[in-house]
Amino acid sequence: MENKKELRTWLDDLKLNHPLVIAGPCSAETEEQVLKIAHELKDTDVSYYRAGIWKPRTRPGNFEGVGALGLKWLQKVKEETGLMTATEVANRAHVELALEHDIDLLWIGARSTVSPFIVQEIADALKGTDKVVLVKNPVNPDLPLWLGAIERLASADIKKLGVIHRGFSTYEKSKYRNNPEWQIAIELQTKFPDLPLINDPSHITGKRDMIFDVSQTALDLNFDGLMIETHVDPDNAWSDAAQQVTPKRLVQIMEDLRIRKETDPEAEYNKELTNLRAQIDVVDNQLIDLMGKRMQVADGIGALKKRKNVAVLQSKRWNEILGKMVLQGEEKGLSEEFILKMFKAIHQESINHQEKVIKG
Ligand code: PEP
Ligand code: MN
């Protein structure tokens, strides 16, 4: 894999802290709230102050943002604290207002990235600006859709372009609000090593006590920055209350994160090793999840066989599966011996599960 840190990007040229930190509330609520949080983030590692002005809510009736008025509060943030400002834009009117109010960084939200029409409208409105533009992944785990949005912005001559990984929604229950599906971000990073990649642990986890862990994984996987929702009174926030952290907690998280050095040759080696190990950890976790799912299906089969009074072991089907897996394994460079051992172990566990159901 190419080492992205050897490439210079617009982000390196801005000479901001590494990792880049974007922090601030989910939503701008009141002028007082916006300024209070900003003053607490002044003189920390935070480079950009975020606040949602127009909020995309899944269901109507929730707080939908204060609108253009909040852009004036962000201008005040810049005047009073020197922090650069960031907000989400979801149509041409938002872009025009954000540019009028000299917002420094504009991001496209996960619900907009899914729509090529909206992305094109935003790209057209942004044409020729020198602002930083970040594209959040679409809500669904679709890499080409994400890449398509990036291409539309690149075609509009946006030079300071980057991406935000905020996880993907699933119907299945998960410990995450939005599953990270790290392999998608890794694939994007491998394809476009000079595209700055920011992680948004707030929307991935949905819970403030999981933010540190996800942030660490992101840094281990070579992410360039973090976007973390921060609020002076998280529990009473008007949106995303469970996932916001206080400015104090944010500073602690930044202190505790292992941030790897970039120049030391020994650190180079460690960095690569940590990166590879983090990828192994991600895949191992997926293996366990998949095995768990497979055994749940086996339990279902056990229940069915019990109802119909059918034997657990169906050797004809099992031999067909094994033959197919050996061939598929060969294509992936896996030995026959390994495939047989692995599937026999899986099969045994599956039988144990079914027997438990049938006897239960
Ligand atoms: C946000 O950043 O507050 C937000 C709405 O994020 P997303 O588009 O990732 O849901
Ligand atoms: Mn939010």
mmCIF file of C-alpha atoms and ligand atoms in Angstrom:
data_model
loop_
_atom_site.group_PDB
_atom_site.id
_atom_site.type_symbol
_atom_site.label_atom_id
_atom_site.label_comp_id
_atom_site.label_asym_id
_atom_site.label_seq_id
_atom_site.Cartn_x
_atom_site.Cartn_y
_atom_site.Cartn_z
ATOM 1 C CA MET A 1 0.000 0.000 0.000
ATOM 2 C CA GLU A 2 1.230 3.440 -0.814
ATOM 3 C CA ASN A 3 2.106 5.524 2.183
ATOM 4 C CA LYS A 4 -0.098 8.556 1.941
ATOM 5 C CA LYS A 5 1.979 10.624 4.340
ATOM 6 C CA GLU A 6 4.745 10.839 1.751
ATOM 7 C CA LEU A 7 2.441 12.775 -0.521
ATOM 8 C CA ARG A 8 1.867 16.454 -0.003
ATOM 9 C CA THR A 9 -1.743 17.461 -0.001
ATOM 10 C CA TRP A 10 -3.532 20.779 0.407
ATOM 11 C CA LEU A 11 -3.963 19.746 4.032
ATOM 12 C CA ASP A 12 -0.190 19.608 4.603
ATOM 13 C CA ASP A 13 0.113 22.992 2.926
ATOM 14 C CA LEU A 14 -2.344 24.518 5.404
ATOM 15 C CA LYS A 15 0.107 23.502 8.162
ATOM 16 C CA LEU A 16 -2.606 22.742 10.720
ATOM 17 C CA ASN A 17 -2.233 20.365 13.651
ATOM 18 C CA HIS A 18 -2.040 16.655 12.903
ATOM 19 C CA PRO A 19 -4.517 15.090 13.297
ATOM 20 C CA LEU A 20 -6.792 17.813 12.018
ATOM 21 C CA VAL A 21 -9.544 18.382 14.577
ATOM 22 C CA ILE A 22 -12.968 19.749 13.690
ATOM 23 C CA ALA A 23 -15.146 20.210 16.774
ATOM 24 C CA GLY A 24 -18.252 22.039 17.885
ATOM 25 C CA PRO A 25 -21.913 21.285 18.475
ATOM 26 C CA CYS A 26 -24.131 19.113 16.319
ATOM 27 C CA SER A 27 -26.398 22.162 15.932
ATOM 28 C CA ALA A 28 -26.051 25.864 16.513
ATOM 29 C CA GLU A 29 -28.839 26.470 19.062
ATOM 30 C CA THR A 30 -28.400 29.988 20.423
ATOM 31 C CA GLU A 31 -25.762 32.678 19.992
ATOM 32 C CA GLU A 32 -24.753 32.220 23.602
ATOM 33 C CA GLN A 33 -24.327 28.419 23.215
ATOM 34 C CA VAL A 34 -22.299 28.793 20.004
ATOM 35 C CA LEU A 35 -19.929 31.355 21.491
ATOM 36 C CA LYS A 36 -19.555 29.619 24.834
ATOM 37 C CA ILE A 37 -18.436 26.358 23.214
ATOM 38 C CA ALA A 38 -16.144 28.238 20.826
ATOM 39 C CA HIS A 39 -14.387 30.056 23.666
ATOM 40 C CA GLU A 40 -13.771 26.749 25.422
ATOM 41 C CA LEU A 41 -12.258 25.312 22.246
ATOM 42 C CA LYS A 42 -9.990 28.290 21.687
ATOM 43 C CA ASP A 43 -6.335 27.478 22.455
ATOM 44 C CA THR A 44 -6.860 23.719 22.054
ATOM 45 C CA ASP A 45 -5.827 21.516 19.105
ATOM 46 C CA VAL A 46 -9.094 22.315 17.343
ATOM 47 C CA SER A 47 -8.603 23.971 13.934
ATOM 48 C CA TYR A 48 -12.175 24.232 12.646
ATOM 49 C CA TYR A 49 -15.313 25.028 14.624
ATOM 50 C CA ARG A 50 -18.309 23.061 13.346
ATOM 51 C CA ALA A 51 -21.996 23.774 13.881
ATOM 52 C CA GLY A 52 -25.001 22.546 11.942
ATOM 53 C CA ILE A 53 -27.171 25.433 10.769
ATOM 54 C CA TRP A 54 -29.631 23.435 8.650
ATOM 55 C CA LYS A 55 -30.232 20.029 10.207
ATOM 56 C CA PRO A 56 -31.316 17.038 8.142
ATOM 57 C CA ARG A 57 -33.651 15.154 10.498
ATOM 58 C CA THR A 58 -34.902 11.678 9.743
ATOM 59 C CA ARG A 59 -38.402 12.443 11.035
ATOM 60 C CA PRO A 60 -40.185 15.819 10.911
ATOM 61 C CA GLY A 61 -40.966 17.592 14.136
ATOM 62 C CA ASN A 62 -37.420 17.557 15.532
ATOM 63 C CA PHE A 63 -35.213 20.637 15.705
ATOM 64 C CA GLU A 64 -34.317 21.506 12.116
ATOM 65 C CA GLY A 65 -31.673 24.127 12.768
ATOM 66 C CA VAL A 66 -31.737 27.887 13.292
ATOM 67 C CA GLY A 67 -31.039 28.671 9.623
ATOM 68 C CA ALA A 68 -29.069 31.588 8.180
ATOM 69 C CA LEU A 69 -29.135 33.498 11.480
ATOM 70 C CA GLY A 70 -26.634 30.989 12.872
ATOM 71 C CA LEU A 71 -24.103 31.923 10.175
ATOM 72 C CA LYS A 72 -23.742 35.321 11.861
ATOM 73 C CA TRP A 73 -22.902 33.551 15.115
ATOM 74 C CA LEU A 74 -20.204 31.569 13.285
ATOM 75 C CA GLN A 75 -18.768 34.826 11.956
ATOM 76 C CA LYS A 76 -18.592 36.047 15.545
ATOM 77 C CA VAL A 77 -16.814 32.826 16.529
ATOM 78 C CA LYS A 78 -14.122 33.585 13.968
ATOM 79 C CA GLU A 79 -13.775 37.212 15.106
ATOM 80 C CA GLU A 80 -13.649 36.406 18.812
ATOM 81 C CA THR A 81 -11.602 33.167 18.843
ATOM 82 C CA GLY A 82 -9.708 32.997 15.568
ATOM 83 C CA LEU A 83 -11.106 29.502 14.943
ATOM 84 C CA MET A 84 -11.994 28.723 11.341
ATOM 85 C CA THR A 85 -15.628 27.777 10.763
ATOM 86 C CA ALA A 86 -17.420 24.799 9.223
ATOM 87 C CA THR A 87 -20.997 23.892 8.412
ATOM 88 C CA GLU A 88 -23.095 21.450 6.377
ATOM 89 C CA VAL A 89 -24.597 22.591 3.085
ATOM 90 C CA ALA A 90 -27.373 20.676 1.349
ATOM 91 C CA ASN A 91 -28.429 22.871 -1.583
ATOM 92 C CA ARG A 92 -27.444 25.888 -3.692
ATOM 93 C CA ALA A 93 -29.037 28.412 -1.311
ATOM 94 C CA HIS A 94 -27.053 27.001 1.643
ATOM 95 C CA VAL A 95 -23.808 27.265 -0.337
ATOM 96 C CA GLU A 96 -24.480 30.865 -1.323
ATOM 97 C CA LEU A 97 -25.314 31.883 2.242
ATOM 98 C CA ALA A 98 -22.290 30.032 3.660
ATOM 99 C CA LEU A 99 -19.978 31.741 1.155
ATOM 100 C CA GLU A 100 -21.519 35.149 1.939
ATOM 101 C CA HIS A 101 -20.752 34.572 5.606
ATOM 102 C CA ASP A 102 -17.201 33.469 4.852
ATOM 103 C CA ILE A 103 -17.522 29.946 6.256
ATOM 104 C CA ASP A 104 -14.110 28.286 5.735
ATOM 105 C CA LEU A 105 -15.092 24.648 5.393
ATOM 106 C CA LEU A 106 -18.289 23.267 3.898
ATOM 107 C CA TRP A 107 -19.308 19.648 4.160
ATOM 108 C CA ILE A 108 -21.867 17.585 2.332
ATOM 109 C CA GLY A 109 -23.917 15.417 4.696
ATOM 110 C CA ALA A 110 -24.492 11.694 4.399
ATOM 111 C CA ARG A 111 -28.102 12.157 3.278
ATOM 112 C CA SER A 112 -27.037 14.487 0.463
ATOM 113 C CA THR A 113 -24.139 12.381 -0.841
ATOM 114 C CA VAL A 114 -26.661 9.725 -1.891
ATOM 115 C CA SER A 115 -28.259 12.122 -4.389
ATOM 116 C CA PRO A 116 -26.269 12.877 -7.558
ATOM 117 C CA PHE A 117 -28.708 15.731 -8.359
ATOM 118 C CA ILE A 118 -28.057 17.465 -5.047
ATOM 119 C CA VAL A 119 -24.310 16.860 -5.202
ATOM 120 C CA GLN A 120 -24.218 18.312 -8.731
ATOM 121 C CA GLU A 121 -26.214 21.360 -7.628
ATOM 122 C CA ILE A 122 -23.803 21.927 -4.734
ATOM 123 C CA ALA A 123 -20.769 21.369 -6.974
ATOM 124 C CA ASP A 124 -22.094 23.929 -9.496
ATOM 125 C CA ALA A 125 -22.721 26.453 -6.721
ATOM 126 C CA LEU A 126 -19.210 25.927 -5.351
ATOM 127 C CA LYS A 127 -17.410 26.147 -8.694
ATOM 128 C CA GLY A 128 -14.204 28.102 -8.408
ATOM 129 C CA THR A 129 -14.208 28.645 -4.622
ATOM 130 C CA ASP A 130 -11.070 28.107 -2.649
ATOM 131 C CA LYS A 131 -12.934 26.729 0.392
ATOM 132 C CA VAL A 132 -12.277 23.353 1.960
ATOM 133 C CA VAL A 133 -15.041 20.948 0.906
ATOM 134 C CA LEU A 134 -15.493 17.601 2.649
ATOM 135 C CA VAL A 135 -17.829 14.861 1.468
ATOM 136 C CA LYS A 136 -19.378 12.565 4.049
ATOM 137 C CA ASN A 137 -19.926 8.976 3.000
ATOM 138 C CA PRO A 138 -23.451 8.200 1.786
ATOM 139 C CA VAL A 139 -25.712 6.607 4.416
ATOM 140 C CA ASN A 140 -25.556 3.285 2.539
ATOM 141 C CA PRO A 141 -22.277 1.363 2.166
ATOM 142 C CA ASP A 142 -21.718 2.221 -1.488
ATOM 143 C CA LEU A 143 -18.164 3.236 -2.404
ATOM 144 C CA PRO A 144 -18.901 4.152 -6.057
ATOM 145 C CA LEU A 145 -21.647 6.544 -4.884
ATOM 146 C CA TRP A 146 -19.179 8.217 -2.524
ATOM 147 C CA LEU A 147 -16.547 8.401 -5.273
ATOM 148 C CA GLY A 148 -19.127 9.815 -7.690
ATOM 149 C CA ALA A 149 -19.757 12.749 -5.359
ATOM 150 C CA ILE A 150 -16.022 13.379 -5.040
ATOM 151 C CA GLU A 151 -15.645 13.300 -8.835
ATOM 152 C CA ARG A 152 -18.467 15.836 -9.287
ATOM 153 C CA LEU A 153 -16.709 18.256 -6.906
ATOM 154 C CA ALA A 154 -13.295 17.638 -8.457
ATOM 155 C CA SER A 155 -14.838 18.421 -11.872
ATOM 156 C CA ALA A 156 -16.084 21.731 -10.436
ATOM 157 C CA ASP A 157 -12.436 22.511 -9.785
ATOM 158 C CA ILE A 158 -12.600 22.236 -6.004
ATOM 159 C CA LYS A 159 -8.964 21.830 -5.008
ATOM 160 C CA LYS A 160 -9.222 21.500 -1.239
ATOM 161 C CA LEU A 161 -11.289 18.358 -1.320
ATOM 162 C CA GLY A 162 -11.474 15.658 1.364
ATOM 163 C CA VAL A 163 -13.799 13.024 2.781
ATOM 164 C CA ILE A 164 -15.475 12.264 6.103
ATOM 165 C CA HIS A 165 -16.147 8.689 7.157
ATOM 166 C CA ARG A 166 -19.256 8.751 9.396
ATOM 167 C CA GLY A 167 -20.353 5.125 9.165
ATOM 168 C CA PHE A 168 -23.206 3.423 7.351
ATOM 169 C CA SER A 169 -26.739 2.734 8.459
ATOM 170 C CA THR A 170 -28.058 -0.811 8.706
ATOM 171 C CA TYR A 171 -31.407 -2.357 9.428
ATOM 172 C CA GLU A 172 -29.792 -4.836 11.775
ATOM 173 C CA LYS A 173 -29.181 -3.771 15.363
ATOM 174 C CA SER A 174 -25.541 -3.000 16.095
ATOM 175 C CA LYS A 175 -23.556 -1.443 18.901
ATOM 176 C CA TYR A 176 -22.870 1.475 16.555
ATOM 177 C CA ARG A 177 -25.330 4.121 15.437
ATOM 178 C CA ASN A 178 -23.753 3.786 11.993
ATOM 179 C CA ASN A 179 -21.509 0.795 11.305
ATOM 180 C CA PRO A 180 -17.957 1.879 10.502
ATOM 181 C CA GLU A 181 -17.356 -0.724 7.738
ATOM 182 C CA TRP A 182 -13.688 0.248 7.966
ATOM 183 C CA GLN A 183 -12.786 -1.711 4.838
ATOM 184 C CA ILE A 184 -14.683 0.844 2.709
ATOM 185 C CA ALA A 185 -12.656 3.743 4.108
ATOM 186 C CA ILE A 186 -9.453 1.711 3.713
ATOM 187 C CA GLU A 187 -10.285 0.978 0.073
ATOM 188 C CA LEU A 188 -10.965 4.640 -0.581
ATOM 189 C CA GLN A 189 -7.680 5.580 1.063
ATOM 190 C CA THR A 190 -5.789 3.014 -1.020
ATOM 191 C CA LYS A 191 -7.364 4.298 -4.251
ATOM 192 C CA PHE A 192 -6.893 7.992 -3.412
ATOM 193 C CA PRO A 193 -3.951 8.279 -1.014
ATOM 194 C CA ASP A 194 -3.766 12.056 -1.398
ATOM 195 C CA LEU A 195 -7.407 12.701 -0.477
ATOM 196 C CA PRO A 196 -7.510 13.759 3.197
ATOM 197 C CA LEU A 197 -9.642 11.347 5.186
ATOM 198 C CA ILE A 198 -11.427 12.517 8.337
ATOM 199 C CA ASN A 199 -13.231 10.263 10.792
ATOM 200 C CA ASP A 200 -16.489 11.234 12.510
ATOM 201 C CA PRO A 201 -16.657 9.006 15.601
ATOM 202 C CA SER A 202 -19.689 10.926 16.907
ATOM 203 C CA HIS A 203 -22.051 9.763 14.168
ATOM 204 C CA ILE A 204 -20.426 6.317 13.962
ATOM 205 C CA THR A 205 -20.941 5.557 17.648
ATOM 206 C CA GLY A 206 -23.936 7.653 18.661
ATOM 207 C CA LYS A 207 -22.570 7.324 22.220
ATOM 208 C CA ARG A 208 -20.015 9.527 23.862
ATOM 209 C CA ASP A 209 -18.251 6.735 25.781
ATOM 210 C CA MET A 210 -17.305 4.939 22.540
ATOM 211 C CA ILE A 211 -15.737 7.963 20.853
ATOM 212 C CA PHE A 212 -12.203 7.474 22.116
ATOM 213 C CA ASP A 213 -11.966 3.892 20.847
ATOM 214 C CA VAL A 214 -13.218 4.656 17.368
ATOM 215 C CA SER A 215 -10.942 7.711 17.148
ATOM 216 C CA GLN A 216 -7.935 5.566 18.054
ATOM 217 C CA THR A 217 -8.816 2.979 15.405
ATOM 218 C CA ALA A 218 -9.119 5.777 12.855
ATOM 219 C CA LEU A 219 -5.680 7.158 13.706
ATOM 220 C CA ASP A 220 -4.194 3.652 13.612
ATOM 221 C CA LEU A 221 -5.635 3.329 10.112
ATOM 222 C CA ASN A 222 -3.860 6.521 9.004
ATOM 223 C CA PHE A 223 -6.822 8.895 9.035
ATOM 224 C CA ASP A 224 -5.820 12.560 8.761
ATOM 225 C CA GLY A 225 -8.310 14.005 11.187
ATOM 226 C CA LEU A 226 -11.339 13.760 13.439
ATOM 227 C CA MET A 227 -14.673 15.549 13.544
ATOM 228 C CA ILE A 228 -16.087 15.328 17.081
ATOM 229 C CA GLU A 229 -19.370 16.868 18.226
ATOM 230 C CA THR A 230 -18.755 19.008 21.295
ATOM 231 C CA HIS A 231 -21.239 20.824 23.502
ATOM 232 C CA VAL A 232 -21.021 22.612 26.879
ATOM 233 C CA ASP A 233 -24.177 20.821 28.067
ATOM 234 C CA PRO A 234 -24.351 17.628 25.978
ATOM 235 C CA ASP A 235 -27.326 16.064 27.766
ATOM 236 C CA ASN A 236 -29.483 19.062 26.969
ATOM 237 C CA ALA A 237 -28.343 19.481 23.376
ATOM 238 C CA TRP A 238 -31.183 20.063 20.895
ATOM 239 C CA SER A 239 -29.878 17.281 18.608
ATOM 240 C CA ASP A 240 -27.644 14.223 19.034
ATOM 241 C CA ALA A 241 -27.444 14.637 22.825
ATOM 242 C CA ALA A 242 -26.106 11.127 23.574
ATOM 243 C CA GLN A 243 -23.020 11.464 21.402
ATOM 244 C CA GLN A 244 -21.723 14.943 22.204
ATOM 245 C CA VAL A 245 -18.789 15.449 24.569
ATOM 246 C CA THR A 246 -17.818 18.472 26.628
ATOM 247 C CA PRO A 247 -14.850 20.592 25.509
ATOM 248 C CA LYS A 248 -12.975 19.311 28.559
ATOM 249 C CA ARG A 249 -13.545 15.697 27.567
ATOM 250 C CA LEU A 250 -12.482 16.501 24.001
ATOM 251 C CA VAL A 251 -9.157 17.857 25.230
ATOM 252 C CA GLN A 252 -8.679 14.708 27.324
ATOM 253 C CA ILE A 253 -9.454 12.485 24.338
ATOM 254 C CA MET A 254 -6.876 14.354 22.257
ATOM 255 C CA GLU A 255 -4.304 13.966 25.013
ATOM 256 C CA ASP A 256 -4.910 10.233 25.406
ATOM 257 C CA LEU A 257 -4.885 9.307 21.719
ATOM 258 C CA ARG A 258 -1.736 7.658 20.464
ATOM 259 C CA ILE A 259 -0.739 9.944 17.647
ATOM 260 C CA ARG A 260 2.115 8.560 15.671
ATOM 261 C CA LYS A 261 5.170 10.586 14.749
ATOM 262 C CA GLU A 262 5.761 11.007 11.056
ATOM 263 C CA THR A 263 9.432 11.608 10.540
ATOM 264 C CA ASP A 264 11.438 9.184 12.685
ATOM 265 C CA PRO A 265 12.415 6.125 10.551
ATOM 266 C CA GLU A 266 11.720 3.773 13.448
ATOM 267 C CA ALA A 267 8.295 5.370 13.792
ATOM 268 C CA GLU A 268 7.763 4.818 10.038
ATOM 269 C CA TYR A 269 8.132 1.086 10.566
ATOM 270 C CA ASN A 270 5.894 1.098 13.615
ATOM 271 C CA LYS A 271 3.322 3.135 11.818
ATOM 272 C CA GLU A 272 3.112 0.651 8.986
ATOM 273 C CA LEU A 273 2.962 -2.261 11.389
ATOM 274 C CA THR A 274 0.249 -0.624 13.505
ATOM 275 C CA ASN A 275 -1.709 0.161 10.384
ATOM 276 C CA LEU A 276 -1.522 -3.448 9.185
ATOM 277 C CA ARG A 277 -2.384 -4.794 12.629
ATOM 278 C CA ALA A 278 -5.356 -2.484 12.887
ATOM 279 C CA GLN A 279 -6.567 -3.847 9.542
ATOM 280 C CA ILE A 280 -6.158 -7.408 10.871
ATOM 281 C CA ASP A 281 -8.160 -6.464 13.984
ATOM 282 C CA VAL A 282 -10.932 -5.060 11.846
ATOM 283 C CA VAL A 283 -11.112 -8.238 9.750
ATOM 284 C CA ASP A 284 -10.957 -10.491 12.836
ATOM 285 C CA ASN A 285 -13.879 -8.646 14.365
ATOM 286 C CA GLN A 286 -15.788 -9.127 11.144
ATOM 287 C CA LEU A 287 -14.975 -12.855 11.196
ATOM 288 C CA ILE A 288 -16.419 -13.192 14.692
ATOM 289 C CA ASP A 289 -19.531 -11.212 13.720
ATOM 290 C CA LEU A 290 -20.002 -13.404 10.660
ATOM 291 C CA MET A 291 -19.540 -16.620 12.625
ATOM 292 C CA GLY A 292 -22.116 -15.388 15.130
ATOM 293 C CA LYS A 293 -24.535 -14.712 12.273
ATOM 294 C CA ARG A 294 -23.842 -18.107 10.728
ATOM 295 C CA MET A 295 -24.635 -19.862 13.991
ATOM 296 C CA GLN A 296 -27.863 -17.889 14.356
ATOM 297 C CA VAL A 297 -28.893 -19.247 10.965
ATOM 298 C CA ALA A 298 -27.902 -22.737 12.151
ATOM 299 C CA ASP A 299 -30.190 -22.286 15.167
ATOM 300 C CA GLY A 300 -32.999 -21.433 12.759
ATOM 301 C CA ILE A 301 -32.305 -24.577 10.733
ATOM 302 C CA GLY A 302 -32.266 -26.594 13.957
ATOM 303 C CA ALA A 303 -35.717 -25.291 14.871
ATOM 304 C CA LEU A 304 -37.044 -26.132 11.414
ATOM 305 C CA LYS A 305 -35.610 -29.653 11.476
ATOM 306 C CA LYS A 306 -37.092 -30.151 14.915
ATOM 307 C CA ARG A 307 -40.546 -29.181 13.671
ATOM 308 C CA LYS A 308 -40.259 -31.532 10.697
ATOM 309 C CA ASN A 309 -38.412 -34.251 12.613
ATOM 310 C CA VAL A 310 -35.453 -34.353 10.197
ATOM 311 C CA ALA A 311 -31.902 -35.519 11.017
ATOM 312 C CA VAL A 312 -29.303 -32.845 11.817
ATOM 313 C CA LEU A 313 -26.574 -34.196 9.578
ATOM 314 C CA GLN A 314 -27.301 -34.019 5.859
ATOM 315 C CA SER A 315 -24.039 -35.367 4.458
ATOM 316 C CA LYS A 316 -24.810 -34.922 0.763
ATOM 317 C CA ARG A 317 -25.302 -31.178 1.157
ATOM 318 C CA TRP A 318 -22.263 -30.926 3.393
ATOM 319 C CA ASN A 319 -19.968 -32.590 0.818
ATOM 320 C CA GLU A 320 -21.225 -30.228 -1.880
ATOM 321 C CA ILE A 321 -20.461 -27.212 0.314
ATOM 322 C CA LEU A 322 -16.955 -28.445 1.118
ATOM 323 C CA GLY A 323 -16.113 -29.041 -2.564
ATOM 324 C CA LYS A 324 -17.310 -25.554 -3.492
ATOM 325 C CA MET A 325 -15.400 -23.881 -0.664
ATOM 326 C CA VAL A 326 -12.139 -25.640 -1.564
ATOM 327 C CA LEU A 327 -12.411 -24.268 -5.119
ATOM 328 C CA GLN A 328 -13.314 -20.745 -3.946
ATOM 329 C CA GLY A 329 -10.513 -20.847 -1.385
ATOM 330 C CA GLU A 330 -8.008 -21.779 -4.079
ATOM 331 C CA GLU A 331 -8.939 -18.618 -5.988
ATOM 332 C CA LYS A 332 -8.068 -16.568 -2.901
ATOM 333 C CA GLY A 333 -4.749 -18.356 -2.369
ATOM 334 C CA LEU A 334 -6.015 -20.486 0.558
ATOM 335 C CA SER A 335 -4.818 -24.084 0.803
ATOM 336 C CA GLU A 336 -7.185 -27.036 0.632
ATOM 337 C CA GLU A 337 -5.912 -28.213 3.993
ATOM 338 C CA PHE A 338 -6.820 -24.899 5.632
ATOM 339 C CA ILE A 339 -10.276 -24.740 4.041
ATOM 340 C CA LEU A 340 -11.089 -28.304 5.125
ATOM 341 C CA LYS A 341 -9.907 -27.694 8.690
ATOM 342 C CA MET A 342 -11.751 -24.396 8.977
ATOM 343 C CA PHE A 343 -15.036 -25.657 7.548
ATOM 344 C CA LYS A 344 -14.956 -28.835 9.588
ATOM 345 C CA ALA A 345 -14.630 -26.698 12.717
ATOM 346 C CA ILE A 346 -17.445 -24.405 11.557
ATOM 347 C CA HIS A 347 -19.604 -27.383 10.656
ATOM 348 C CA GLN A 348 -19.033 -28.973 14.046
ATOM 349 C CA GLU A 349 -20.033 -25.779 15.834
ATOM 350 C CA SER A 350 -23.092 -25.575 13.611
ATOM 351 C CA ILE A 351 -24.104 -29.150 14.481
ATOM 352 C CA ASN A 352 -23.616 -28.393 18.169
ATOM 353 C CA HIS A 353 -25.917 -25.394 17.839
ATOM 354 C CA GLN A 354 -28.579 -27.361 15.964
ATOM 355 C CA GLU A 355 -28.433 -30.234 18.450
ATOM 356 C CA LYS A 356 -28.905 -27.849 21.307
ATOM 357 C CA VAL A 357 -32.043 -26.490 19.625
ATOM 358 C CA ILE A 358 -33.390 -29.941 18.756
ATOM 359 C CA LYS A 359 -32.790 -31.323 22.239
ATOM 360 C CA GLY A 360 -33.936 -28.155 23.954
HETATM 361 C C1 PEP B 1 -23.840 16.172 11.380
HETATM 362 O O1 PEP B 1 -22.635 16.200 11.142
HETATM 363 O O2 PEP B 1 -24.368 16.761 12.333
HETATM 364 C C2 PEP B 1 -24.705 15.311 10.548
HETATM 365 C C3 PEP B 1 -26.002 15.553 10.378
HETATM 366 O O3 PEP B 1 -24.049 14.278 10.056
HETATM 367 P P1 PEP B 1 -24.402 13.119 8.983
HETATM 368 O O4 PEP B 1 -24.614 13.807 7.674
HETATM 369 O O5 PEP B 1 -23.160 12.312 9.044
HETATM 370 O O6 PEP B 1 -25.615 12.390 9.506
HETATM 371 MN MN MN B 2 -25.091 15.439 14.652
#
